[in-house]
Amino acid sequence: MAKIIDGKAIAAKIRAEISAEAARLKEKGIVPGLAVVLVGEDPASKVYVSMKEKACADVGIFSDEYKLPVETTEDELLALIEKLNADPKIHGILVQLPLPKQINTERVLEAISPDKDADGFHPYNVGRLVIGKPLFQPCTPYGVMVMLKEAGVELSGKEVVVVGRSNIVGKPVAFMCLQQNATVTLCHSKTRDLAGKVAQADVVIAAVGVPEMIKGAWIKEGAVVIDVGVNRVGEKKLVGDVEYAAASERASAITPVPGGVGPMTITMLLQNTLESAKRGM
């Protein structure tokens, strides 16, 4: 059976390091500050925001929350972002997605100062990531790379197959693996013979958002499987993008769902905010 890559344990270790570093900064009069903006009443977004607020409090990061009504205009939101860009107490800005339909998401993300883009979504930061000189790294892919490192997975020379080409996970994680000298294949819904591509991989990173789309039988013996997907099946069951039980019998290491990549995303948001505060010293 595969070794479990425990995202909760890795996240707890990194949060302890963040907490210690935040305490050292506080002695120098610097408190890392994160502004979290929520527009509307999306239930999942409200849960995420409350989790982020608690995580900030746990590690000594100042969290400033802005909960705006669903009818907020794009101009009103842009004015708030402009104010936060200029606020020296704030080192990271996060606008919770999705936004209501009257607001242009791209325009909002581009309005955030690249120096405070804690989510790593600004085109400037995406460009820096592509050339291998990142300022802020997107939180979920950043978390994936930390998990691989903590699990002792050496990527240099390995075949990595990424399934999913989103701007939030698939594309950035592919570039991050390239920076580690992996040979990367980026697959998606139009990929021919997906099973054959996955079967060649030393490392599979699944981020497609389809329950158990990647079958355990496709996994090469001894491969490492990172499952970013979190899909609700029925009332309570959560499953990943990989057929976990069958994949576990073939993989050398695998992330569970839940308890794998999920805890790392907010942790890396905290890390980005801390790094921003240190840069401003």
GROMACS .gro file of C-alpha atoms in nm:
model
  281
    1MET     CA    1   0.000   0.000   0.000
    2ALA     CA    2   0.108   0.356  -0.073
    3LYS     CA    3   0.255   0.583   0.191
    4ILE     CA    4   0.005   0.856   0.284
    5ILE     CA    5   0.128   1.213   0.225
    6ASP     CA    6  -0.043   1.380   0.522
    7GLY     CA    7  -0.137   1.738   0.428
    8LYS     CA    8  -0.267   1.814   0.777
    9ALA     CA    9   0.065   1.722   0.940
   10ILE     CA   10   0.274   1.912   0.684
   11ALA     CA   11   0.046   2.217   0.713
   12ALA     CA   12   0.073   2.210   1.094
   13LYS     CA   13   0.453   2.202   1.074
   14ILE     CA   14   0.465   2.498   0.835
   15ARG     CA   15   0.210   2.697   1.037
   16ALA     CA   16   0.428   2.651   1.347
   17GLU     CA   17   0.722   2.794   1.150
   18ILE     CA   18   0.506   3.086   1.026
   19SER     CA   19   0.391   3.156   1.382
   20ALA     CA   20   0.749   3.167   1.509
   21GLU     CA   21   0.857   3.397   1.225
   22ALA     CA   22   0.555   3.626   1.277
   23ALA     CA   23   0.647   3.654   1.647
   24ARG     CA   24   1.004   3.756   1.552
   25LEU     CA   25   0.867   4.020   1.314
   26LYS     CA   26   0.636   4.151   1.585
   27GLU     CA   27   0.940   4.215   1.807
   28LYS     CA   28   1.064   4.445   1.528
   29GLY     CA   29   0.730   4.627   1.515
   30ILE     CA   30   0.597   4.450   1.203
   31VAL     CA   31   0.269   4.256   1.209
   32PRO     CA   32   0.194   4.075   0.881
   33GLY     CA   33  -0.149   4.188   0.761
   34LEU     CA   34  -0.395   4.016   0.526
   35ALA     CA   35  -0.710   4.182   0.391
   36VAL     CA   36  -0.985   3.938   0.292
   37VAL     CA   37  -1.269   4.071   0.077
   38LEU     CA   38  -1.597   3.879   0.042
   39VAL     CA   39  -1.873   4.006  -0.185
   40GLY     CA   40  -2.214   3.845  -0.138
   41GLU     CA   41  -2.340   3.543   0.052
   42ASP     CA   42  -2.199   3.241  -0.132
   43PRO     CA   43  -2.207   2.966   0.137
   44ALA     CA   44  -1.880   2.797   0.038
   45SER     CA   45  -1.702   3.133   0.016
   46LYS     CA   46  -1.825   3.229   0.364
   47VAL     CA   47  -1.684   2.903   0.504
   48TYR     CA   48  -1.348   2.960   0.330
   49VAL     CA   49  -1.325   3.317   0.457
   50SER     CA   50  -1.397   3.215   0.818
   51MET     CA   51  -1.130   2.943   0.791
   52LYS     CA   52  -0.880   3.199   0.663
   53GLU     CA   53  -0.963   3.439   0.946
   54LYS     CA   54  -0.911   3.165   1.207
   55ALA     CA   55  -0.585   3.053   1.044
   56CYS     CA   56  -0.452   3.411   1.054
   57ALA     CA   57  -0.540   3.446   1.423
   58ASP     CA   58  -0.371   3.113   1.504
   59VAL     CA   59  -0.032   3.220   1.360
   60GLY     CA   60  -0.025   3.586   1.463
   61ILE     CA   61  -0.120   3.745   1.131
   62PHE     CA   62  -0.347   4.052   1.143
   63SER     CA   63  -0.663   3.983   0.941
   64ASP     CA   64  -0.889   4.260   0.815
   65GLU     CA   65  -1.221   4.137   0.676
   66TYR     CA   66  -1.444   4.329   0.434
   67LYS     CA   67  -1.783   4.164   0.387
   68LEU     CA   68  -1.971   4.352   0.114
   69PRO     CA   69  -2.334   4.310   0.001
   70VAL     CA   70  -2.406   4.111  -0.315
   71GLU     CA   71  -2.521   4.427  -0.497
   72THR     CA   72  -2.180   4.596  -0.453
   73THR     CA   73  -2.073   4.759  -0.781
   74GLU     CA   74  -1.745   4.698  -0.958
   75ASP     CA   75  -1.643   5.061  -0.898
   76GLU     CA   76  -1.707   5.027  -0.524
   77LEU     CA   77  -1.495   4.712  -0.506
   78LEU     CA   78  -1.215   4.872  -0.711
   79ALA     CA   79  -1.218   5.174  -0.478
   80LEU     CA   80  -1.174   4.943  -0.176
   81ILE     CA   81  -0.883   4.763  -0.346
   82GLU     CA   82  -0.718   5.098  -0.421
   83LYS     CA   83  -0.747   5.189  -0.052
   84LEU     CA   84  -0.599   4.853   0.056
   85ASN     CA   85  -0.314   4.885  -0.196
   86ALA     CA   86  -0.213   5.208  -0.020
   87ASP     CA   87  -0.255   5.077   0.338
   88PRO     CA   88   0.088   5.004   0.495
   89LYS     CA   89  -0.071   4.768   0.754
   90ILE     CA   90  -0.179   4.533   0.473
   91HIS     CA   91   0.081   4.304   0.314
   92GLY     CA   92  -0.157   4.071   0.130
   93ILE     CA   93  -0.496   4.121  -0.036
   94LEU     CA   94  -0.731   3.835  -0.116
   95VAL     CA   95  -1.061   3.881  -0.300
   96GLN     CA   96  -1.267   3.566  -0.250
   97LEU     CA   97  -1.395   3.417  -0.577
   98PRO     CA   98  -1.646   3.377  -0.735
   99LEU     CA   99  -1.765   3.738  -0.757
  100PRO     CA  100  -2.125   3.842  -0.842
  101LYS     CA  101  -2.199   3.862  -1.214
  102GLN     CA  102  -2.202   4.245  -1.230
  103ILE     CA  103  -1.829   4.250  -1.143
  104ASN     CA  104  -1.552   4.174  -1.394
  105THR     CA  105  -1.323   3.929  -1.211
  106GLU     CA  106  -1.021   3.992  -1.434
  107ARG     CA  107  -1.041   4.367  -1.380
  108VAL     CA  108  -1.059   4.318  -1.004
  109LEU     CA  109  -0.762   4.077  -0.989
  110GLU     CA  110  -0.554   4.311  -1.206
  111ALA     CA  111  -0.638   4.605  -0.973
  112ILE     CA  112  -0.466   4.435  -0.677
  113SER     CA  113  -0.107   4.555  -0.641
  114PRO     CA  114   0.128   4.276  -0.757
  115ASP     CA  115   0.323   4.343  -0.435
  116LYS     CA  116   0.015   4.248  -0.227
  117ASP     CA  117  -0.128   3.973  -0.450
  118ALA     CA  118  -0.136   3.700  -0.184
  119ASP     CA  119  -0.327   3.464  -0.414
  120GLY     CA  120  -0.064   3.492  -0.690
  121PHE     CA  121  -0.327   3.548  -0.962
  122HIS     CA  122  -0.214   3.887  -1.098
  123PRO     CA  123  -0.083   3.861  -1.459
  124TYR     CA  124   0.246   4.017  -1.345
  125ASN     CA  125   0.295   3.742  -1.087
  126VAL     CA  126   0.189   3.473  -1.333
  127GLY     CA  127   0.452   3.606  -1.575
  128ARG     CA  128   0.722   3.601  -1.306
  129LEU     CA  129   0.626   3.241  -1.222
  130VAL     CA  130   0.662   3.140  -1.589
  131ILE     CA  131   1.017   3.279  -1.611
  132GLY     CA  132   1.114   3.116  -1.282
  133LYS     CA  133   1.138   3.431  -1.070
  134PRO     CA  134   0.815   3.423  -0.867
  135LEU     CA  135   0.711   3.700  -0.631
  136PHE     CA  136   0.389   3.537  -0.507
  137GLN     CA  137   0.310   3.177  -0.599
  138PRO     CA  138  -0.053   3.060  -0.630
  139CYS     CA  139  -0.141   2.893  -0.301
  140THR     CA  140  -0.262   2.548  -0.407
  141PRO     CA  141   0.024   2.473  -0.651
  142TYR     CA  142   0.270   2.618  -0.397
  143GLY     CA  143   0.126   2.376  -0.141
  144VAL     CA  144   0.161   2.083  -0.385
  145MET     CA  145   0.530   2.161  -0.437
  146VAL     CA  146   0.592   2.186  -0.061
  147MET     CA  147   0.419   1.849  -0.007
  148LEU     CA  148   0.636   1.684  -0.271
  149LYS     CA  149   0.949   1.826  -0.108
  150GLU     CA  150   0.837   1.720   0.243
  151ALA     CA  151   0.764   1.369   0.111
  152GLY     CA  152   1.118   1.350  -0.028
  153VAL     CA  153   1.007   1.334  -0.392
  154GLU     CA  154   1.289   1.440  -0.625
  155LEU     CA  155   1.140   1.582  -0.946
  156SER     CA  156   1.457   1.630  -1.152
  157GLY     CA  157   1.444   1.405  -1.458
  158LYS     CA  158   1.105   1.259  -1.363
  159GLU     CA  159   0.798   1.233  -1.587
  160VAL     CA  160   0.521   1.448  -1.435
  161VAL     CA  161   0.169   1.434  -1.575
  162VAL     CA  162  -0.066   1.716  -1.472
  163VAL     CA  163  -0.434   1.652  -1.545
  164GLY     CA  164  -0.624   1.983  -1.560
  165ARG     CA  165  -0.517   2.314  -1.717
  166SER     CA  166  -0.680   2.576  -1.496
  167ASN     CA  167  -0.505   2.907  -1.431
  168ILE     CA  168  -0.538   2.841  -1.057
  169VAL     CA  169  -0.375   2.495  -1.036
  170GLY     CA  170  -0.292   2.306  -1.356
  171LYS     CA  171  -0.090   2.562  -1.552
  172PRO     CA  172   0.107   2.707  -1.259
  173VAL     CA  173   0.195   2.368  -1.109
  174ALA     CA  174   0.321   2.255  -1.451
  175PHE     CA  175   0.560   2.553  -1.464
  176MET     CA  176   0.672   2.491  -1.104
  177CYS     CA  177   0.758   2.130  -1.191
  178LEU     CA  178   0.950   2.248  -1.498
  179GLN     CA  179   1.158   2.471  -1.270
  180GLN     CA  180   1.250   2.154  -1.077
  181ASN     CA  181   1.378   1.997  -1.404
  182ALA     CA  182   1.087   1.757  -1.447
  183THR     CA  183   0.957   1.662  -1.792
  184VAL     CA  184   0.597   1.780  -1.778
  185THR     CA  185   0.293   1.669  -1.978
  186LEU     CA  186  -0.013   1.890  -1.928
  187CYS     CA  187  -0.334   1.699  -2.002
  188HIS     CA  188  -0.695   1.820  -2.032
  189SER     CA  189  -1.041   1.730  -2.165
  190LYS     CA  190  -0.919   1.709  -2.528
  191THR     CA  191  -0.617   1.487  -2.450
  192ARG     CA  192  -0.615   1.165  -2.650
  193ASP     CA  193  -0.542   0.844  -2.459
  194LEU     CA  194  -0.536   1.003  -2.114
  195ALA     CA  195  -0.494   0.660  -1.957
  196GLY     CA  196  -0.178   0.602  -2.160
  197LYS     CA  197  -0.034   0.941  -2.065
  198VAL     CA  198  -0.103   0.886  -1.693
  199ALA     CA  199   0.048   0.536  -1.711
  200GLN     CA  200   0.386   0.688  -1.811
  201ALA     CA  201   0.400   0.926  -1.513
  202ASP     CA  202   0.641   0.903  -1.222
  203VAL     CA  203   0.429   1.176  -1.058
  204VAL     CA  204   0.060   1.237  -1.129
  205ILE     CA  205  -0.097   1.570  -1.024
  206ALA     CA  206  -0.475   1.552  -1.065
  207ALA     CA  207  -0.662   1.884  -1.074
  208VAL     CA  208  -0.956   1.831  -1.305
  209GLY     CA  209  -1.258   1.849  -1.073
  210VAL     CA  210  -1.427   1.524  -1.185
  211PRO     CA  211  -1.491   1.259  -0.916
  212GLU     CA  212  -1.252   0.961  -0.951
  213MET     CA  213  -1.191   1.034  -1.320
  214ILE     CA  214  -0.837   0.897  -1.298
  215LYS     CA  215  -0.860   0.524  -1.247
  216GLY     CA  216  -0.630   0.337  -1.012
  217ALA     CA  217  -0.539   0.092  -1.291
  218TRP     CA  218  -0.384   0.381  -1.490
  219ILE     CA  219  -0.124   0.454  -1.220
  220LYS     CA  220   0.226   0.319  -1.285
  221GLU     CA  221   0.364   0.094  -1.012
  222GLY     CA  222   0.559   0.311  -0.767
  223ALA     CA  223   0.430   0.646  -0.896
  224VAL     CA  224   0.351   0.937  -0.663
  225VAL     CA  225  -0.007   1.068  -0.679
  226ILE     CA  226  -0.110   1.419  -0.572
  227ASP     CA  227  -0.489   1.458  -0.582
  228VAL     CA  228  -0.600   1.823  -0.576
  229GLY     CA  229  -0.967   1.745  -0.647
  230VAL     CA  230  -1.234   1.774  -0.380
  231ASN     CA  231  -1.571   1.652  -0.510
  232ARG     CA  232  -1.888   1.598  -0.312
  233VAL     CA  233  -2.064   1.270  -0.391
  234GLY     CA  234  -2.408   1.230  -0.233
  235GLU     CA  235  -2.485   1.414   0.090
  236LYS     CA  236  -2.158   1.389   0.282
  237LYS     CA  237  -1.893   1.186   0.099
  238LEU     CA  238  -1.591   1.371  -0.039
  239VAL     CA  239  -1.374   1.210  -0.307
  240GLY     CA  240  -1.082   1.327  -0.514
  241ASP     CA  241  -1.016   1.317  -0.888
  242VAL     CA  242  -0.831   0.985  -0.845
  243GLU     CA  243  -0.984   0.646  -0.766
  244TYR     CA  244  -0.813   0.638  -0.429
  245ALA     CA  245  -0.843   0.275  -0.311
  246ALA     CA  246  -0.723   0.123  -0.638
  247ALA     CA  247  -0.451   0.386  -0.688
  248SER     CA  248  -0.320   0.325  -0.334
  249GLU     CA  249  -0.239  -0.035  -0.427
  250ARG     CA  250  -0.010   0.076  -0.711
  251ALA     CA  251   0.135   0.412  -0.600
  252SER     CA  252   0.437   0.450  -0.372
  253ALA     CA  253   0.284   0.763  -0.212
  254ILE     CA  254  -0.054   0.934  -0.239
  255THR     CA  255  -0.248   1.227  -0.089
  256PRO     CA  256  -0.586   1.149   0.070
  257VAL     CA  257  -0.909   1.344   0.014
  258PRO     CA  258  -0.988   1.511   0.248
  259GLY     CA  259  -0.671   1.582   0.448
  260GLY     CA  260  -0.427   1.602   0.161
  261VAL     CA  261  -0.376   1.914  -0.050
  262GLY     CA  262  -0.668   2.102   0.109
  263PRO     CA  263  -0.500   2.208   0.437
  264MET     CA  264  -0.198   2.333   0.240
  265THR     CA  265  -0.383   2.601   0.042
  266ILE     CA  266  -0.462   2.833   0.334
  267THR     CA  267  -0.121   2.757   0.485
  268MET     CA  268   0.054   2.887   0.174
  269LEU     CA  269  -0.168   3.196   0.178
  270LEU     CA  270  -0.030   3.265   0.527
  271GLN     CA  271   0.323   3.198   0.397
  272ASN     CA  272   0.273   3.445   0.110
  273THR     CA  273   0.151   3.713   0.352
  274LEU     CA  274   0.449   3.654   0.581
  275GLU     CA  275   0.694   3.671   0.288
  276SER     CA  276   0.535   3.998   0.174
  277ALA     CA  277   0.574   4.151   0.521
  278LYS     CA  278   0.942   4.047   0.528
  279ARG     CA  279   1.001   4.201   0.184
  280GLY     CA  280   0.864   4.532   0.308
  281MET     CA  281   1.116   4.554   0.596
   0.00000   0.00000   0.00000
